[in-house]
PDB file of C-alpha atoms in Angstrom:
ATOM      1  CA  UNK A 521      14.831  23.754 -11.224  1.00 50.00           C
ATOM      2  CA  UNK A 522      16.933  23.768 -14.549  1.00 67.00           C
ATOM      3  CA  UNK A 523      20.412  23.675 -14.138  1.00 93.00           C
ATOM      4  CA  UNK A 524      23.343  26.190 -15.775  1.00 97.00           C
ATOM      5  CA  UNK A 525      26.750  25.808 -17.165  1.00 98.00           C
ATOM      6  CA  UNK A 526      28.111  29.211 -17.112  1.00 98.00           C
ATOM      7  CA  UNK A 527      30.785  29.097 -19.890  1.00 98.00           C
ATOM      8  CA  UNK A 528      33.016  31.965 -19.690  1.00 98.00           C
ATOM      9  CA  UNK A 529      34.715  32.504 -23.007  1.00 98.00           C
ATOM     10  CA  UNK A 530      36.740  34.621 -25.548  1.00 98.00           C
ATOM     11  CA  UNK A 531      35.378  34.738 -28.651  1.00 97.00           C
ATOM     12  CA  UNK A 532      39.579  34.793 -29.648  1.00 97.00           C
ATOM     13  CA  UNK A 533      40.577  31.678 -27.985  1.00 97.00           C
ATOM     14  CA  UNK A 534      41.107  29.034 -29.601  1.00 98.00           C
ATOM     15  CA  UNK A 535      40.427  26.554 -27.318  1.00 98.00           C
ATOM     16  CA  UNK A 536      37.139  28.403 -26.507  1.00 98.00           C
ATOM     17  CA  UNK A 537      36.962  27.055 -30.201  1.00 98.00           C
ATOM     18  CA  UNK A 538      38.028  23.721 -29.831  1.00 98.00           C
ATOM     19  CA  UNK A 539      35.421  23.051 -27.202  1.00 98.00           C
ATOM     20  CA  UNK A 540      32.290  24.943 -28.589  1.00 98.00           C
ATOM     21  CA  UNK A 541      30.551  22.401 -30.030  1.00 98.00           C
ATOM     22  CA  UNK A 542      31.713  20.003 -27.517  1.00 98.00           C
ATOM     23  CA  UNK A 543      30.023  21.670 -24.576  1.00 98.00           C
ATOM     24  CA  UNK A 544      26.767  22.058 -26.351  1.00 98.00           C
ATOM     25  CA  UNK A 545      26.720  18.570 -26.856  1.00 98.00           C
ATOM     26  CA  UNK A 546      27.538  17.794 -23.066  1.00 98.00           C
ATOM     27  CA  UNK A 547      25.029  20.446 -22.219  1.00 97.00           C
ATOM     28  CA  UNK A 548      21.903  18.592 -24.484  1.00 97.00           C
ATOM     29  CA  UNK A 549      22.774  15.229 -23.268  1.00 97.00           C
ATOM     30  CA  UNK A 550      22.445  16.683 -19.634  1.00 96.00           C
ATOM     31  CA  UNK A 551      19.279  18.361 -20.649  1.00 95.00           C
ATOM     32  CA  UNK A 552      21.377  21.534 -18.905  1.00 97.00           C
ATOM     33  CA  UNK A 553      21.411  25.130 -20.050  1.00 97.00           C
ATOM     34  CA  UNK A 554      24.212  27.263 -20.339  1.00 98.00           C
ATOM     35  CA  UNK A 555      24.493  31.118 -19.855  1.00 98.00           C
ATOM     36  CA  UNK A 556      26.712  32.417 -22.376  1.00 98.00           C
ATOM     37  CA  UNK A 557      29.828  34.948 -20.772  1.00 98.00           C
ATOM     38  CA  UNK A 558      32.229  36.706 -23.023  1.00 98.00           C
ATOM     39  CA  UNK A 559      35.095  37.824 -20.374  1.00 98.00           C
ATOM     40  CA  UNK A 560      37.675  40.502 -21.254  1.00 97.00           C
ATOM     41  CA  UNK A 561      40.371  38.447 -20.491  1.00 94.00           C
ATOM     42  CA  UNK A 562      43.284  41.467 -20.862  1.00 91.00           C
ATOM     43  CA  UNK A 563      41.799  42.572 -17.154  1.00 94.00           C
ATOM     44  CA  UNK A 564      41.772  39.514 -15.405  1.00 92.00           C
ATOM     45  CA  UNK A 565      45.638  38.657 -16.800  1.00 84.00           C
ATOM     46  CA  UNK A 566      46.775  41.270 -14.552  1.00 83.00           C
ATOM     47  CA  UNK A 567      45.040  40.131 -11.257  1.00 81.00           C
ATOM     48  CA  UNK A 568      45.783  36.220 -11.801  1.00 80.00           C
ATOM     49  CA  UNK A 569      48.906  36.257 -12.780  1.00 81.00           C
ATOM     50  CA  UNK A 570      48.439  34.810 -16.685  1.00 82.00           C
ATOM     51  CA  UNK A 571      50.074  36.694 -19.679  1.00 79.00           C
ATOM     52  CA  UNK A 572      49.259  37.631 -23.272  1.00 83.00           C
ATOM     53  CA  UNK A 573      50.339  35.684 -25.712  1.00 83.00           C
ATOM     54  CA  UNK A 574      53.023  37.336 -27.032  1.00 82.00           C
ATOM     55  CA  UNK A 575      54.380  38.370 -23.808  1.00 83.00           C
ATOM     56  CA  UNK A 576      54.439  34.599 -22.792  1.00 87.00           C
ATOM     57  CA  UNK A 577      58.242  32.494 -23.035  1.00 89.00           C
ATOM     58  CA  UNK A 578      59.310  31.351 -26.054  1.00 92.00           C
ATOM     59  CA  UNK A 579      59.266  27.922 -25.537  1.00 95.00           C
ATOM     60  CA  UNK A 580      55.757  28.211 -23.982  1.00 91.00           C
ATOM     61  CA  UNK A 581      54.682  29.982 -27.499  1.00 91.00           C
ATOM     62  CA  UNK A 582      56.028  27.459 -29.780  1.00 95.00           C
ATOM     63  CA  UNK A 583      54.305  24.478 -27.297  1.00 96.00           C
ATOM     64  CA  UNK A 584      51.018  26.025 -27.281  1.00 96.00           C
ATOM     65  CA  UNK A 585      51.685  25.560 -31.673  1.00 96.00           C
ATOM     66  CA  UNK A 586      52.251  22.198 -31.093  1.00 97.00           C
ATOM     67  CA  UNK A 587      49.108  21.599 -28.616  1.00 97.00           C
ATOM     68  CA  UNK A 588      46.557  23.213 -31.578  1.00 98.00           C
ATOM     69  CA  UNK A 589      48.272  20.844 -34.097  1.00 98.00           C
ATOM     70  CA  UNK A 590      47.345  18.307 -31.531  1.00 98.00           C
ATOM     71  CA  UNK A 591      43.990  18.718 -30.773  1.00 98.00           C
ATOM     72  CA  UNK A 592      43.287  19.888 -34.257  1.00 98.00           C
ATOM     73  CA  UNK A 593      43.961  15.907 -35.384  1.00 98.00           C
ATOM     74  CA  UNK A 594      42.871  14.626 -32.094  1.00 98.00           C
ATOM     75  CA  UNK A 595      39.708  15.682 -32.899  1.00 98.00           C
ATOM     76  CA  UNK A 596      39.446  15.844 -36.304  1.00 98.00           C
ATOM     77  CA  UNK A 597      37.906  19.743 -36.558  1.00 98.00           C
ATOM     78  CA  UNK A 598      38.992  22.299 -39.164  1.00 98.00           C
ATOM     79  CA  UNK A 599      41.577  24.700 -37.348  1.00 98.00           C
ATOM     80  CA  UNK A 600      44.011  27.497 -38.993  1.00 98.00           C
ATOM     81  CA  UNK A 601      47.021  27.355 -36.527  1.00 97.00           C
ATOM     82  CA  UNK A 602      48.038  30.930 -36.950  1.00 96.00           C
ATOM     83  CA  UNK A 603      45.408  33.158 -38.649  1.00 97.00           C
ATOM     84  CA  UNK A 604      45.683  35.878 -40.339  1.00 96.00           C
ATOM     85  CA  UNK A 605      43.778  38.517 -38.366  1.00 97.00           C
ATOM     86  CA  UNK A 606      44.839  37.237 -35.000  1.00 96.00           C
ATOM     87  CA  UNK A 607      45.090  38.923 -32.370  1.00 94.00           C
ATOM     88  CA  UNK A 608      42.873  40.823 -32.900  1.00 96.00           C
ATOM     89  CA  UNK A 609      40.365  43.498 -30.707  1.00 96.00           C
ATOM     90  CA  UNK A 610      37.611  41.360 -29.310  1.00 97.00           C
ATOM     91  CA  UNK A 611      35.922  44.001 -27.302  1.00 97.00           C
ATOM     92  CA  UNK A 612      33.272  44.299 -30.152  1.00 98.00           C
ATOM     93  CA  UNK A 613      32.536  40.797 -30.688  1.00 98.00           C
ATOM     94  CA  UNK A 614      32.491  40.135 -27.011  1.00 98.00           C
ATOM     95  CA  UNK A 615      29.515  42.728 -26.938  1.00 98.00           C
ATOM     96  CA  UNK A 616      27.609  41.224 -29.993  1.00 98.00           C
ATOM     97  CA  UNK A 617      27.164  38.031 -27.871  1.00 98.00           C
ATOM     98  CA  UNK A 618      26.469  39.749 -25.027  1.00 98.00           C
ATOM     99  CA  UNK A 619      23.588  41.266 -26.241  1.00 97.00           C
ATOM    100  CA  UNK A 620      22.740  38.207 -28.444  1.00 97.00           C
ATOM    101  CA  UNK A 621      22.290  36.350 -25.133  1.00 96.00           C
ATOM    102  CA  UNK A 622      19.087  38.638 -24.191  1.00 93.00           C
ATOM    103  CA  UNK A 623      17.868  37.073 -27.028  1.00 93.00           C
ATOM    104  CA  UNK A 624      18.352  33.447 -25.759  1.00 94.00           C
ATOM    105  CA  UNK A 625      20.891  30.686 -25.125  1.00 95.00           C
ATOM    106  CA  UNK A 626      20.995  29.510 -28.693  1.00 96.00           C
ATOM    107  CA  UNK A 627      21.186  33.041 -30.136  1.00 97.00           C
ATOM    108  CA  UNK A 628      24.016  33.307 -27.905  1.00 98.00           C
ATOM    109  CA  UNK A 629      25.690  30.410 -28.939  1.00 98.00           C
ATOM    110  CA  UNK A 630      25.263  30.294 -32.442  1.00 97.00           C
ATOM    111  CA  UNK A 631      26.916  33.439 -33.202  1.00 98.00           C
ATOM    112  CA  UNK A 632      29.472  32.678 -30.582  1.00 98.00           C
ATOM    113  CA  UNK A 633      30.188  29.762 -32.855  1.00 98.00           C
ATOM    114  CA  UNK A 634      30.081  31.962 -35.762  1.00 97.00           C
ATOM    115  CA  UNK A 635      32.364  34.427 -34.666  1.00 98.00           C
ATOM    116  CA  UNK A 636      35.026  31.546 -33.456  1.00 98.00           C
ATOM    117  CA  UNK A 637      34.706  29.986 -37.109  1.00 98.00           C
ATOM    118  CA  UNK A 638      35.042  33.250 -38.406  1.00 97.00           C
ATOM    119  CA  UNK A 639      38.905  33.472 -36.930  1.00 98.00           C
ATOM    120  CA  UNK A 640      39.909  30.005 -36.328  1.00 98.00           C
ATOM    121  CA  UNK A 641      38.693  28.336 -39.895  1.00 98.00           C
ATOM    122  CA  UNK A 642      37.902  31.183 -42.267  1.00 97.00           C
ATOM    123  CA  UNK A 643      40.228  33.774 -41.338  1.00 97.00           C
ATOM    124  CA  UNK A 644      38.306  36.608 -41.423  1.00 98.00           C
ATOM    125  CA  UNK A 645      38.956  39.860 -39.658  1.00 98.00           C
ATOM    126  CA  UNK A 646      36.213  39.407 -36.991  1.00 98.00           C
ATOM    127  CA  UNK A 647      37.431  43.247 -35.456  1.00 98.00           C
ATOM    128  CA  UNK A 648      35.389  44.219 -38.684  1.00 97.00           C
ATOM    129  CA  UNK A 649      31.600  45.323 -38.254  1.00 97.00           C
ATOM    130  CA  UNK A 650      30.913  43.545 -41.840  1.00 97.00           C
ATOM    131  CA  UNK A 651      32.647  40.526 -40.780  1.00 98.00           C
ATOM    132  CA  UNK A 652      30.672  40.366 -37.484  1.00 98.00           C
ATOM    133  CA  UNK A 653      27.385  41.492 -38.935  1.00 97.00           C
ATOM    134  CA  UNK A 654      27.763  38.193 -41.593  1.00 97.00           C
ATOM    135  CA  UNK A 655      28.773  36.216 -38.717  1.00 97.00           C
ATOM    136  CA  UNK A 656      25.148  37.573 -36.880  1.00 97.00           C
ATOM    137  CA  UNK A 657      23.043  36.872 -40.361  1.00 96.00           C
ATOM    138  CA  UNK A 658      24.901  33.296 -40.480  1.00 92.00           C
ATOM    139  CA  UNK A 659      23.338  32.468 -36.903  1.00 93.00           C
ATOM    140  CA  UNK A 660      19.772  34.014 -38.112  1.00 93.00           C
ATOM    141  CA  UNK A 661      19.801  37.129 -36.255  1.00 95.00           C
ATOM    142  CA  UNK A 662      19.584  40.840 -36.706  1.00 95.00           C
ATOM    143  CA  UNK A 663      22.725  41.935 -37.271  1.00 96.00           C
ATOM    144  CA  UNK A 664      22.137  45.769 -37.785  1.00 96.00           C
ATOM    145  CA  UNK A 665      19.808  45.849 -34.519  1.00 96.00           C
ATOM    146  CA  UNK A 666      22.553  43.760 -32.645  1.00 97.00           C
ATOM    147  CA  UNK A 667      25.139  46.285 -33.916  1.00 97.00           C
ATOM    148  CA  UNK A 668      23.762  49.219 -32.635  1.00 97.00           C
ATOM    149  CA  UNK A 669      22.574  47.769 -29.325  1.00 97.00           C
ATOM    150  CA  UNK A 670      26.494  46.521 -28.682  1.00 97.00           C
ATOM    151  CA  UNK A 671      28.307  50.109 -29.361  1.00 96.00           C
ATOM    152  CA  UNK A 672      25.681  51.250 -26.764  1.00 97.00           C
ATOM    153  CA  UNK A 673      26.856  51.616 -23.187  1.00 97.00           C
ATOM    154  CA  UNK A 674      24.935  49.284 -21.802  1.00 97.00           C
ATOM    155  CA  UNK A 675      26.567  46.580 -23.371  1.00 98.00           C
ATOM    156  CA  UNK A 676      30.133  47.689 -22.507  1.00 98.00           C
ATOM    157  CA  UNK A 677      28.473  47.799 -18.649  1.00 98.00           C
ATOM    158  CA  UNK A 678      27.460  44.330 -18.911  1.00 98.00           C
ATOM    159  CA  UNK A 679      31.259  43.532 -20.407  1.00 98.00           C
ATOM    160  CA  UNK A 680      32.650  44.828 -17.786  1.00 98.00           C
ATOM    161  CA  UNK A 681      30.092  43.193 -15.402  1.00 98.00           C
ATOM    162  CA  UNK A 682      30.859  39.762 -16.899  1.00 98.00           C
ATOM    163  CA  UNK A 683      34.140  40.285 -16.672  1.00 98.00           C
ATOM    164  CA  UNK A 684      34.087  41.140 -12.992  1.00 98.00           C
ATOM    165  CA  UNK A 685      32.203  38.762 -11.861  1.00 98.00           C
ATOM    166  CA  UNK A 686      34.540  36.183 -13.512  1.00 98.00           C
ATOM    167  CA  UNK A 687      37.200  37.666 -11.559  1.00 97.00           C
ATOM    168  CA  UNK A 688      35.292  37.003  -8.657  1.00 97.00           C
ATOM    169  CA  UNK A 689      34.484  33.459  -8.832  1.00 97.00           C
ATOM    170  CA  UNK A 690      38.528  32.812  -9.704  1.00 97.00           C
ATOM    171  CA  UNK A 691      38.543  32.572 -13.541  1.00 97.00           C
ATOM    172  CA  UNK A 692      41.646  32.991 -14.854  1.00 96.00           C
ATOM    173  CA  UNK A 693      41.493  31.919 -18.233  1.00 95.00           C
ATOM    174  CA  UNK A 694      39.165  30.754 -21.602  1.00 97.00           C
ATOM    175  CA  UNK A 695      37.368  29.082 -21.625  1.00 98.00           C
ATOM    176  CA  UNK A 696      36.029  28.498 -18.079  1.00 98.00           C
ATOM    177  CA  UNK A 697      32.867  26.688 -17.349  1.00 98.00           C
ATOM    178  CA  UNK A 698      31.271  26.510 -14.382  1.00 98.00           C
ATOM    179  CA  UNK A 699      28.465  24.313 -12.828  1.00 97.00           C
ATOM    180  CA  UNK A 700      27.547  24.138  -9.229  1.00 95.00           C
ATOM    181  CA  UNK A 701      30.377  26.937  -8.502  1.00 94.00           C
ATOM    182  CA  UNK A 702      33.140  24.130  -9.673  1.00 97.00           C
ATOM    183  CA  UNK A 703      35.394  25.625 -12.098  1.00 98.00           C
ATOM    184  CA  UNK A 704      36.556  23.741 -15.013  1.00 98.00           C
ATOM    185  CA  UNK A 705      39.359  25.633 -16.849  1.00 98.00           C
ATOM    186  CA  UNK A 706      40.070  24.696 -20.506  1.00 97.00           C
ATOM    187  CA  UNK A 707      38.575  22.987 -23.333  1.00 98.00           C
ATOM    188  CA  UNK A 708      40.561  19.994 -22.221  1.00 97.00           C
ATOM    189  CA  UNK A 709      38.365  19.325 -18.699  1.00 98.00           C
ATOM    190  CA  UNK A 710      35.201  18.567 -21.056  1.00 98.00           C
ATOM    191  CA  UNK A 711      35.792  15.300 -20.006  1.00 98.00           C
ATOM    192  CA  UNK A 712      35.566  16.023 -16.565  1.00 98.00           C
ATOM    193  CA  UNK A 713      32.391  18.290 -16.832  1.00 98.00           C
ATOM    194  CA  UNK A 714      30.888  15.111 -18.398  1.00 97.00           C
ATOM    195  CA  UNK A 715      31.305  13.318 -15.456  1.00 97.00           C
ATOM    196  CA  UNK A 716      30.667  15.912 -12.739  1.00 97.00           C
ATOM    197  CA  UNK A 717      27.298  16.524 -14.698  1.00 96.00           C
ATOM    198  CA  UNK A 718      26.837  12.379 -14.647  1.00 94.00           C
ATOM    199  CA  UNK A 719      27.802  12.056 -11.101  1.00 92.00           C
ATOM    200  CA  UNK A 720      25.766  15.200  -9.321  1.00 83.00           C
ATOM    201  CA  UNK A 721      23.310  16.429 -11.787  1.00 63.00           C
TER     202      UNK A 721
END
């Protein structure tokens, strides 16, 4: 039986950024899959005790500045500290790769990776429908199909879903991933994943 990574993720983080790549790197060397899970993270805040950004302390604002300019040379990725368009509503894109996933793991997380380039190294507006719809030609798919099926309700039911079940199994932040119901919060535990995927695949 094939085994899953279930990656819970903003498509505004970015540290979801920051690891993107990595984990589908981890996940191919593992020969595991992983189920793609955009998570409205402005609901589970509230219930786990986290805060938004710019609600957060100053000195934990201006350190979380200094940890991007860290990783960004650690690891030797392209990375605009403080876009232009961000924040910036994700509910949209969050839907586009939820219904991209019906379509496959890779469709999934191609245009996750789009959408995550399309804020963290190209600053683009990626609350627009063109921006998205480039971002969904960029990772071969049908953008005006995917459109439509993400403004219908269906998609904002399987949001929510996502989101609740995340809530449920303790997430609390993006990204999460999760194999064997062992959570592994932040782009920073990739390391660990490694192992734990090494040690009890």
């Amino acid at each position: 039986m094939s085994k899953t990574i279930d990656y819970y993720m903003s498509p505004m983080s970015p540290w979801t950024y920051l690891g993107h790549d990595r984990l589908a790197k981890i996940a191919r060397a593992h020969g595991v899959q992983i189920a793609v899970k955009p998570v409205d993270f402005g609901k589970v805040f509230p219930l786990s005790g986290g805060l938004p950004l710019p609600k957060r302390a100053p000195q934990r604002q201006k350190y979380r500045l200094v940890e991007l300019r860290r990783w960004k040379a650690f690891l030797g990725v392209p990375l605009t500290i403080e876009p232009k368009f961000f924040p910036y509503d994700a509910s949209l894109a969050s839907r586009l790769i939820v219904v991209a996933a019906k379509h496959g793991e890779q469709a999934a997380m191609s245009l996750a990776g789009a959408i995550l380039r399309g804020c963290w190294v190209e600053e683009r507006n990626m609350a627009d429908e063109g921006e998205l719809a480039a971002s969904a030609k960029a990772a071969g798919l049908d953008a005006a199909n995917l459109l439509a099926e993400a403004k219908m309700p269906e998609a904002a039911a399987k949001y929510d879903a996502l989101t609740n079940e995340a809530v449920n199994r303790d997430v609390f932040g993006a990204p999460t991933y999760v194999y064997n119901d062992e959570l592994f919060w932040g782009q920073d535990r990739l390391e660990l994943l490694d192992w734990r995927l090494t040690t009890s695949p």
